[in-house]
Amino acid sequence: MLRWLGIGLLVRFLLMPFAVSSDLLAVYWRAHVIAFEGRLYGDYLVNMGAHHLHALALRVLAPLLPPEGSLWTDPWNWGDAEALGPQVLRAFVDAPGAFGTLFVLKLPYLAADLAAGAALLALVRGSGGARRAWVFWMLSPIGLYASYVFSRYEAFPVALVVLAVLLVECDRPWAAALALGAAVTMRSYPVLLIPVVALVAVRGLPRQAAWGALALVPLAVVMATNRVFGGSVGEFARLGDFSTGGSLFAVTLDQGGSVLYVFFLALFTVYGLVAGRALGWWGPGPVARGDLWVWLLVVHALLFALAGSSPHYFMWITPFVALALARRPAWRGVLWLHLAAVAVALVVADTGGWGWAAFAPLVPELPGPAGPLVAPALAERLDPLLDTTFTVLVALFALPAVAELWPRREDLTRPVPVPA
């Protein structure tokens, strides 16, 4: 374990100083407004838990960074980010000490990444596949890309989601609610997990409703803070302005003018299946806490299979890949299907299909590996096919979990005991 920790740290240390994206600079610029000016950037009040954590990091890491006044200049206008973003990146890259600055700015991501790995080790301790899970975590291609190449804070919510799963399995459900609630303030997607975790973490409808309400408290606190100091509640009020929110509704079935949103059709089916187990309608009884991760694997797979996203978001599913490697050795294809999906996601992004360049190295003009090899006209034709391939790969990845969770005939026909 220590050897692979060392290898993983070496890979991270090699990547951290040499890659930058406009997203990294944007979130830190907004965080510097909180840390050094004592106010919120009211035009962008999204994922504010992560912004406050970045602000705290800037205060703690200030002795290792250039002076605040020279490091954080006025940002580009988001309406013209495509045109002006490279100029901001160039100014950052040309500043003295850019390599060291990048390394320091990514230290919070490294801490969250290692914390998630430690929580995973706690989850898989004693299992025969613990080493496989740990090696995967240390060398996860999409994890390394998201945190240290594209340089985004996906490790923050991932670490909190894994902590919530660990706390549920350790019979600390109310602490798990707060952990998952904190994850929602880092990224919006964990809010989709709350119904599943609530139904598994505690028993009885009143307690499950209370659990869900507690999980929403951190978000409510953040939104209240946004309102007081930023003039708007922010968070979900802004989702409609971004493709991230709209992509949840992108895949539809239209029958005679009646539209079904495919992602939510699948998601609500999962909710119903878990609820049916909790209510004794089918299955062998309420879902065991030790099986919670399998249901969450399916929810994440549905999200990526049925809703478009940028490749760095794909890190969200990696803890469940690690758990599958440790706890379900019979699922022999999950690693290869995951790696194939990662490769397709990065190629699609690098050819411009998802609106992002997959690789934005220290020299911003240097293209990614796939971009110069694919003509724009060809990329336009290939991207839908690659998107379809990605969806199929993610669906196949989740197939063993779906087969394990789907009610069997004997579960549906088993008589329900009648209380005396």
Short mmCIF file of C-alpha atoms in Angstrom, two decimals:
data_model
loop_
_atom_site.label_atom_id
_atom_site.label_comp_id
_atom_site.label_asym_id
_atom_site.label_seq_id
_atom_site.Cartn_x
_atom_site.Cartn_y
_atom_site.Cartn_z
CA MET A 1 0.00 0.00 0.00
CA LEU A 2 2.79 2.43 0.87
CA ARG A 3 4.61 1.66 -2.36
CA TRP A 4 1.56 2.49 -4.44
CA LEU A 5 0.97 5.61 -2.34
CA GLY A 6 4.47 6.71 -3.24
CA ILE A 7 3.94 5.97 -6.94
CA GLY A 8 0.64 7.82 -6.92
CA LEU A 9 2.16 10.84 -5.18
CA LEU A 10 5.04 10.91 -7.65
CA VAL A 11 2.61 10.98 -10.59
CA ARG A 12 0.60 13.75 -8.92
CA PHE A 13 3.67 15.83 -8.14
CA LEU A 14 4.79 15.57 -11.76
CA LEU A 15 1.41 16.75 -13.06
CA MET A 16 0.59 19.49 -10.57
CA PRO A 17 2.98 22.23 -11.79
CA PHE A 18 2.45 21.70 -15.52
CA ALA A 19 -1.24 22.09 -16.31
CA VAL A 20 -3.67 24.97 -15.94
CA SER A 21 -7.20 25.72 -17.10
CA SER A 22 -9.26 28.87 -17.06
CA ASP A 23 -11.65 27.10 -14.69
CA LEU A 24 -8.93 26.78 -12.05
CA LEU A 25 -8.15 30.48 -12.25
CA ALA A 26 -11.84 31.45 -12.28
CA VAL A 27 -12.75 29.62 -9.08
CA TYR A 28 -9.68 30.91 -7.28
CA TRP A 29 -10.37 34.46 -8.47
CA ARG A 30 -13.88 34.29 -7.01
CA ALA A 31 -12.44 32.76 -3.84
CA HIS A 32 -9.89 35.55 -3.49
CA VAL A 33 -12.76 38.03 -3.43
CA ILE A 34 -14.09 36.19 -0.36
CA ALA A 35 -10.67 35.71 1.26
CA PHE A 36 -9.19 39.17 0.79
CA GLU A 37 -12.11 41.52 0.10
CA GLY A 38 -14.67 39.99 2.44
CA ARG A 39 -17.51 39.83 -0.08
CA LEU A 40 -19.15 37.43 -2.55
CA TYR A 41 -18.92 37.69 -6.32
CA GLY A 42 -22.66 38.12 -6.79
CA ASP A 43 -22.72 37.24 -10.50
CA TYR A 44 -21.76 33.63 -9.82
CA LEU A 45 -23.14 32.09 -6.64
CA VAL A 46 -22.82 28.40 -7.49
CA ASN A 47 -21.07 25.64 -5.49
CA MET A 48 -20.35 28.18 -2.80
CA GLY A 49 -19.20 25.58 -0.29
CA ALA A 50 -16.29 24.91 -2.64
CA HIS A 51 -15.67 28.64 -3.06
CA HIS A 52 -15.46 29.16 0.70
CA LEU A 53 -13.09 26.20 0.97
CA HIS A 54 -10.90 27.72 -1.78
CA ALA A 55 -10.95 31.02 0.10
CA LEU A 56 -9.80 29.29 3.28
CA ALA A 57 -7.05 27.57 1.29
CA LEU A 58 -5.85 30.92 -0.05
CA ARG A 59 -5.54 32.23 3.50
CA VAL A 60 -3.70 29.14 4.74
CA LEU A 61 -1.41 28.89 1.69
CA ALA A 62 -0.73 32.64 1.40
CA PRO A 63 2.90 32.33 2.62
CA LEU A 64 3.62 29.95 -0.29
CA LEU A 65 1.96 32.11 -2.98
CA PRO A 66 2.88 35.38 -4.70
CA PRO A 67 1.32 38.54 -3.21
CA GLU A 68 -2.45 38.52 -3.61
CA GLY A 69 -2.50 41.85 -5.48
CA SER A 70 -0.15 40.59 -8.21
CA LEU A 71 -1.63 37.12 -8.55
CA TRP A 72 -5.36 37.86 -8.94
CA THR A 73 -6.10 40.46 -11.61
CA ASP A 74 -9.53 41.40 -12.98
CA PRO A 75 -11.21 38.37 -14.60
CA TRP A 76 -12.36 38.19 -18.15
CA ASN A 77 -16.00 38.70 -18.99
CA TRP A 78 -17.71 35.29 -18.97
CA GLY A 79 -19.71 36.36 -22.00
CA ASP A 80 -16.48 36.50 -23.98
CA ALA A 81 -14.48 33.86 -22.15
CA GLU A 82 -13.61 31.93 -25.31
CA ALA A 83 -11.87 34.97 -26.79
CA LEU A 84 -10.29 36.43 -23.66
CA GLY A 85 -9.60 33.28 -21.65
CA PRO A 86 -6.32 32.47 -23.47
CA GLN A 87 -5.06 35.98 -22.71
CA VAL A 88 -5.69 35.50 -18.99
CA LEU A 89 -3.99 32.09 -19.13
CA ARG A 90 -1.02 33.59 -20.95
CA ALA A 91 -0.64 36.35 -18.37
CA PHE A 92 -0.72 33.74 -15.59
CA VAL A 93 1.79 31.46 -17.33
CA ASP A 94 4.21 34.33 -18.01
CA ALA A 95 4.22 35.49 -14.39
CA PRO A 96 7.30 34.63 -12.32
CA GLY A 97 7.01 31.38 -10.39
CA ALA A 98 4.04 30.03 -12.36
CA PHE A 99 5.13 26.41 -11.84
CA GLY A 100 5.32 26.74 -8.08
CA THR A 101 2.08 28.71 -7.93
CA LEU A 102 0.22 25.99 -9.80
CA PHE A 103 1.62 23.32 -7.51
CA VAL A 104 0.48 25.18 -4.39
CA LEU A 105 -2.99 25.96 -5.79
CA LYS A 106 -3.59 22.24 -6.31
CA LEU A 107 -2.59 21.21 -2.78
CA PRO A 108 -6.23 21.37 -1.53
CA TYR A 109 -7.23 19.02 -4.35
CA LEU A 110 -4.42 16.66 -3.36
CA ALA A 111 -5.60 16.68 0.26
CA ALA A 112 -9.20 15.88 -0.73
CA ASP A 113 -8.03 13.20 -3.18
CA LEU A 114 -5.97 11.45 -0.49
CA ALA A 115 -8.78 11.81 2.06
CA ALA A 116 -11.16 10.07 -0.35
CA GLY A 117 -8.58 7.33 -0.84
CA ALA A 118 -8.24 6.88 2.91
CA ALA A 119 -12.02 6.61 3.31
CA LEU A 120 -12.09 4.02 0.53
CA LEU A 121 -9.41 2.00 2.30
CA ALA A 122 -11.54 2.06 5.43
CA LEU A 123 -14.49 0.78 3.40
CA VAL A 124 -12.59 -2.09 1.79
CA ARG A 125 -10.39 -3.10 4.74
CA GLY A 126 -10.34 -6.84 5.15
CA SER A 127 -11.53 -7.55 1.61
CA GLY A 128 -9.33 -9.48 -0.76
CA GLY A 129 -9.49 -6.73 -3.37
CA ALA A 130 -8.33 -3.85 -1.16
CA ARG A 131 -5.00 -3.63 -2.98
CA ARG A 132 -6.70 -3.49 -6.39
CA ALA A 133 -8.94 -0.68 -5.22
CA TRP A 134 -5.99 1.27 -3.82
CA VAL A 135 -3.86 0.87 -6.96
CA PHE A 136 -6.80 2.02 -9.07
CA TRP A 137 -7.33 5.07 -6.87
CA MET A 138 -3.68 6.06 -7.00
CA LEU A 139 -3.52 5.73 -10.81
CA SER A 140 -7.10 6.51 -11.89
CA PRO A 141 -6.71 8.26 -15.27
CA ILE A 142 -9.84 10.38 -14.95
CA GLY A 143 -9.06 11.20 -11.33
CA LEU A 144 -5.59 12.41 -12.25
CA TYR A 145 -6.96 14.34 -15.20
CA ALA A 146 -9.78 16.02 -13.27
CA SER A 147 -7.72 17.18 -10.28
CA TYR A 148 -4.25 17.77 -11.70
CA VAL A 149 -4.56 18.35 -15.46
CA PHE A 150 -7.89 20.07 -15.98
CA SER A 151 -7.44 21.22 -12.38
CA ARG A 152 -10.95 21.18 -10.96
CA TYR A 153 -12.21 20.58 -7.45
CA GLU A 154 -14.11 17.34 -8.14
CA ALA A 155 -12.18 15.68 -5.29
CA PHE A 156 -14.07 17.87 -2.78
CA PRO A 157 -17.54 16.37 -3.33
CA VAL A 158 -16.12 12.92 -4.06
CA ALA A 159 -14.35 12.79 -0.69
CA LEU A 160 -17.54 13.83 1.12
CA VAL A 161 -19.71 11.31 -0.75
CA VAL A 162 -17.28 8.50 0.13
CA LEU A 163 -17.25 9.72 3.74
CA ALA A 164 -21.05 9.61 3.79
CA VAL A 165 -21.05 5.99 2.57
CA LEU A 166 -18.45 5.09 5.20
CA LEU A 167 -20.47 6.74 7.98
CA VAL A 168 -23.63 4.89 6.92
CA GLU A 169 -21.81 1.56 7.03
CA CYS A 170 -20.36 2.49 10.44
CA ASP A 171 -23.86 3.16 11.81
CA ARG A 172 -23.41 6.92 11.94
CA PRO A 173 -26.33 7.87 9.68
CA TRP A 174 -26.91 11.41 10.97
CA ALA A 175 -23.27 12.35 10.54
CA ALA A 176 -23.55 10.86 7.04
CA ALA A 177 -26.45 13.24 6.32
CA LEU A 178 -24.26 16.23 7.15
CA ALA A 179 -21.37 14.87 5.06
CA LEU A 180 -23.61 14.34 2.03
CA GLY A 181 -25.19 17.75 2.61
CA ALA A 182 -21.74 19.35 2.60
CA ALA A 183 -21.03 17.54 -0.68
CA VAL A 184 -24.10 19.22 -2.21
CA THR A 185 -22.59 22.63 -1.43
CA MET A 186 -19.42 21.62 -3.30
CA ARG A 187 -21.21 20.30 -6.39
CA SER A 188 -24.94 20.09 -7.04
CA TYR A 189 -25.06 16.46 -8.20
CA PRO A 190 -25.03 14.78 -4.74
CA VAL A 191 -28.55 16.13 -4.16
CA LEU A 192 -29.67 13.32 -6.50
CA LEU A 193 -28.23 10.80 -4.04
CA ILE A 194 -30.15 12.00 -0.98
CA PRO A 195 -33.35 9.93 -1.51
CA VAL A 196 -31.39 6.70 -1.99
CA VAL A 197 -29.13 7.24 1.02
CA ALA A 198 -32.04 8.35 3.23
CA LEU A 199 -33.98 5.17 2.44
CA VAL A 200 -30.99 2.98 3.28
CA ALA A 201 -29.35 4.85 6.17
CA VAL A 202 -32.34 4.85 8.54
CA ARG A 203 -35.60 2.91 8.90
CA GLY A 204 -39.11 4.32 9.01
CA LEU A 205 -40.64 7.07 6.90
CA PRO A 206 -40.48 9.82 9.59
CA ARG A 207 -36.79 9.17 10.23
CA GLN A 208 -36.05 8.98 6.52
CA ALA A 209 -37.79 12.33 5.94
CA ALA A 210 -35.84 13.83 8.84
CA TRP A 211 -32.60 12.43 7.41
CA GLY A 212 -33.30 14.04 4.04
CA ALA A 213 -34.14 17.36 5.69
CA LEU A 214 -30.89 17.29 7.66
CA ALA A 215 -28.92 16.56 4.50
CA LEU A 216 -30.34 19.75 2.96
CA VAL A 217 -29.37 21.97 5.92
CA PRO A 218 -25.83 22.81 4.65
CA LEU A 219 -27.28 23.87 1.29
CA ALA A 220 -29.92 26.00 3.03
CA VAL A 221 -27.22 27.71 5.11
CA VAL A 222 -25.15 28.44 2.01
CA MET A 223 -28.14 29.80 0.09
CA ALA A 224 -29.11 32.02 3.02
CA THR A 225 -25.54 33.32 3.15
CA ASN A 226 -25.66 33.98 -0.58
CA ARG A 227 -28.85 35.96 -0.15
CA VAL A 228 -27.51 38.09 2.68
CA PHE A 229 -24.04 38.81 1.28
CA GLY A 230 -24.51 38.31 -2.47
CA GLY A 231 -28.05 39.49 -3.11
CA SER A 232 -29.29 36.18 -4.55
CA VAL A 233 -29.80 32.63 -3.29
CA GLY A 234 -27.70 31.34 -6.20
CA GLU A 235 -26.99 27.60 -6.38
CA PHE A 236 -29.90 25.81 -8.10
CA ALA A 237 -31.40 29.11 -9.25
CA ARG A 238 -28.52 29.26 -11.74
CA LEU A 239 -28.61 25.68 -13.02
CA GLY A 240 -30.89 26.63 -15.89
CA ASP A 241 -28.23 29.00 -17.19
CA PHE A 242 -25.70 26.25 -17.72
CA SER A 243 -25.50 23.25 -20.00
CA THR A 244 -24.72 21.13 -16.93
CA GLY A 245 -28.26 21.61 -15.68
CA GLY A 246 -29.88 21.42 -19.08
CA SER A 247 -28.12 18.17 -19.94
CA LEU A 248 -30.18 16.35 -17.33
CA PHE A 249 -33.22 16.97 -19.53
CA ALA A 250 -31.48 16.53 -22.89
CA VAL A 251 -32.40 12.89 -23.65
CA THR A 252 -36.16 12.65 -24.19
CA LEU A 253 -38.84 10.32 -25.51
CA ASP A 254 -41.55 12.17 -27.40
CA GLN A 255 -44.73 10.20 -28.02
CA GLY A 256 -47.58 12.20 -29.50
CA GLY A 257 -46.47 15.39 -27.82
CA SER A 258 -45.98 13.74 -24.43
CA VAL A 259 -42.31 14.13 -23.44
CA LEU A 260 -40.49 11.81 -21.06
CA TYR A 261 -37.10 12.80 -19.70
CA VAL A 262 -35.13 9.57 -19.91
CA PHE A 263 -32.63 10.32 -17.14
CA PHE A 264 -35.33 11.17 -14.63
CA LEU A 265 -37.41 8.19 -15.76
CA ALA A 266 -34.48 5.93 -14.86
CA LEU A 267 -33.59 7.85 -11.70
CA PHE A 268 -37.13 7.77 -10.31
CA THR A 269 -37.28 4.05 -11.08
CA VAL A 270 -34.23 3.55 -8.86
CA TYR A 271 -35.86 5.62 -6.13
CA GLY A 272 -39.00 3.49 -6.45
CA LEU A 273 -37.08 0.23 -6.26
CA VAL A 274 -35.28 1.30 -3.07
CA ALA A 275 -38.51 2.62 -1.57
CA GLY A 276 -40.32 -0.62 -2.42
CA ARG A 277 -37.63 -2.57 -0.57
CA ALA A 278 -37.91 -0.23 2.43
CA LEU A 279 -41.73 -0.58 2.50
CA GLY A 280 -41.68 -4.36 2.09
CA TRP A 281 -43.43 -4.30 -1.29
CA TRP A 282 -40.82 -6.59 -2.85
CA GLY A 283 -37.38 -7.99 -2.27
CA PRO A 284 -35.87 -9.62 0.80
CA GLY A 285 -36.38 -6.52 2.94
CA PRO A 286 -34.83 -3.05 3.29
CA VAL A 287 -31.53 -2.53 1.48
CA ALA A 288 -28.59 -3.41 3.70
CA ARG A 289 -26.26 -0.55 4.48
CA GLY A 290 -23.38 -2.54 3.07
CA ASP A 291 -25.12 -2.56 -0.34
CA LEU A 292 -25.70 1.20 -0.48
CA TRP A 293 -22.66 1.71 -2.70
CA VAL A 294 -24.10 -0.57 -5.40
CA TRP A 295 -27.23 1.59 -5.67
CA LEU A 296 -25.09 4.71 -5.81
CA LEU A 297 -22.98 3.15 -8.55
CA VAL A 298 -26.13 2.71 -10.61
CA VAL A 299 -27.27 6.30 -10.01
CA HIS A 300 -23.90 7.65 -11.13
CA ALA A 301 -23.91 5.41 -14.20
CA LEU A 302 -27.38 6.66 -15.15
CA LEU A 303 -26.19 10.24 -14.79
CA PHE A 304 -23.31 9.76 -17.20
CA ALA A 305 -25.08 7.44 -19.62
CA LEU A 306 -28.19 9.61 -20.00
CA ALA A 307 -26.94 13.16 -19.42
CA GLY A 308 -24.05 14.80 -21.24
CA SER A 309 -21.20 16.23 -19.20
CA SER A 310 -17.61 17.39 -19.34
CA PRO A 311 -14.99 14.67 -18.88
CA HIS A 312 -13.68 15.92 -15.52
CA TYR A 313 -17.10 15.19 -13.97
CA PHE A 314 -16.51 11.50 -14.69
CA MET A 315 -14.28 11.42 -11.60
CA TRP A 316 -17.50 11.29 -9.56
CA ILE A 317 -17.97 7.62 -10.43
CA THR A 318 -14.42 6.52 -9.58
CA PRO A 319 -15.02 5.61 -5.89
CA PHE A 320 -17.63 3.10 -6.99
CA VAL A 321 -15.25 1.61 -9.54
CA ALA A 322 -12.77 1.13 -6.69
CA LEU A 323 -15.42 -0.45 -4.46
CA ALA A 324 -16.50 -2.78 -7.27
CA LEU A 325 -12.89 -3.89 -7.76
CA ALA A 326 -12.58 -4.69 -4.05
CA ARG A 327 -16.01 -6.11 -3.25
CA ARG A 328 -17.19 -7.72 -6.48
CA PRO A 329 -14.26 -9.58 -8.06
CA ALA A 330 -16.75 -11.51 -10.19
CA TRP A 331 -17.52 -8.27 -12.09
CA ARG A 332 -14.43 -8.82 -14.19
CA GLY A 333 -15.26 -6.29 -16.89
CA VAL A 334 -15.90 -3.18 -14.80
CA LEU A 335 -12.34 -1.85 -14.86
CA TRP A 336 -11.86 -2.29 -18.61
CA LEU A 337 -15.26 -0.82 -19.44
CA HIS A 338 -14.54 2.15 -17.18
CA LEU A 339 -11.14 2.75 -18.77
CA ALA A 340 -12.64 2.50 -22.26
CA ALA A 341 -15.32 5.05 -21.30
CA VAL A 342 -12.62 7.37 -19.95
CA ALA A 343 -10.67 7.12 -23.21
CA VAL A 344 -13.77 7.93 -25.28
CA ALA A 345 -14.69 10.85 -23.00
CA LEU A 346 -11.26 12.42 -23.34
CA VAL A 347 -11.19 12.00 -27.11
CA VAL A 348 -14.65 13.55 -27.49
CA ALA A 349 -13.67 16.48 -25.30
CA ASP A 350 -10.36 16.96 -27.07
CA THR A 351 -12.02 17.16 -30.47
CA GLY A 352 -14.40 19.79 -29.13
CA GLY A 353 -17.49 17.62 -28.97
CA TRP A 354 -18.38 18.58 -25.39
CA GLY A 355 -17.26 22.18 -25.64
CA TRP A 356 -13.99 21.71 -23.75
CA ALA A 357 -10.42 20.99 -24.70
CA ALA A 358 -9.44 17.93 -22.74
CA PHE A 359 -5.89 19.09 -22.13
CA ALA A 360 -4.90 22.67 -21.32
CA PRO A 361 -1.19 22.47 -20.51
CA LEU A 362 1.06 25.21 -19.19
CA VAL A 363 1.50 26.50 -22.74
CA PRO A 364 -2.18 27.12 -23.62
CA GLU A 365 -1.57 27.18 -27.39
CA LEU A 366 -0.30 23.60 -27.37
CA PRO A 367 -3.18 21.41 -28.59
CA GLY A 368 -4.26 18.15 -27.04
CA PRO A 369 -3.28 14.84 -28.65
CA ALA A 370 -6.50 14.23 -30.55
CA GLY A 371 -7.42 17.75 -31.62
CA PRO A 372 -4.90 18.20 -34.48
CA LEU A 373 -5.55 14.70 -35.83
CA VAL A 374 -9.27 15.19 -36.48
CA ALA A 375 -10.53 17.79 -38.92
CA PRO A 376 -13.43 19.90 -37.56
CA ALA A 377 -15.86 18.58 -40.19
CA LEU A 378 -14.95 14.98 -39.37
CA ALA A 379 -15.16 15.66 -35.64
CA GLU A 380 -18.70 16.97 -36.09
CA ARG A 381 -19.71 13.66 -37.64
CA LEU A 382 -17.75 11.47 -35.24
CA ASP A 383 -18.85 13.09 -32.00
CA PRO A 384 -22.43 11.72 -31.99
CA LEU A 385 -21.07 8.23 -32.63
CA LEU A 386 -18.52 8.62 -29.85
CA ASP A 387 -21.21 9.95 -27.50
CA THR A 388 -23.27 6.85 -28.26
CA THR A 389 -20.25 4.62 -27.66
CA PHE A 390 -19.65 6.31 -24.30
CA THR A 391 -23.26 5.72 -23.27
CA VAL A 392 -23.05 2.04 -24.22
CA LEU A 393 -19.79 1.58 -22.31
CA VAL A 394 -21.20 3.16 -19.15
CA ALA A 395 -24.38 1.08 -19.44
CA LEU A 396 -22.38 -2.13 -19.80
CA PHE A 397 -20.22 -1.08 -16.86
CA ALA A 398 -23.35 -0.79 -14.68
CA LEU A 399 -25.00 -3.96 -16.00
CA PRO A 400 -23.77 -6.33 -13.23
CA ALA A 401 -24.96 -3.89 -10.56
CA VAL A 402 -28.37 -3.50 -12.22
CA ALA A 403 -28.70 -7.29 -12.47
CA GLU A 404 -27.90 -7.60 -8.76
CA LEU A 405 -30.43 -4.97 -7.71
CA TRP A 406 -33.36 -5.65 -10.01
CA PRO A 407 -36.21 -7.54 -8.23
CA ARG A 408 -36.34 -11.20 -9.09
CA ARG A 409 -39.55 -13.06 -9.81
CA GLU A 410 -39.48 -14.86 -6.49
CA ASP A 411 -39.10 -11.52 -4.71
CA LEU A 412 -42.19 -10.12 -6.46
CA THR A 413 -44.35 -13.16 -5.72
CA ARG A 414 -43.17 -13.87 -2.16
CA PRO A 415 -46.09 -13.42 0.32
CA VAL A 416 -45.69 -10.45 2.62
CA PRO A 417 -46.00 -11.49 6.30
CA VAL A 418 -49.11 -10.11 7.96
CA PRO A 419 -48.54 -8.82 11.52
CA ALA A 420 -50.50 -10.76 14.15
#
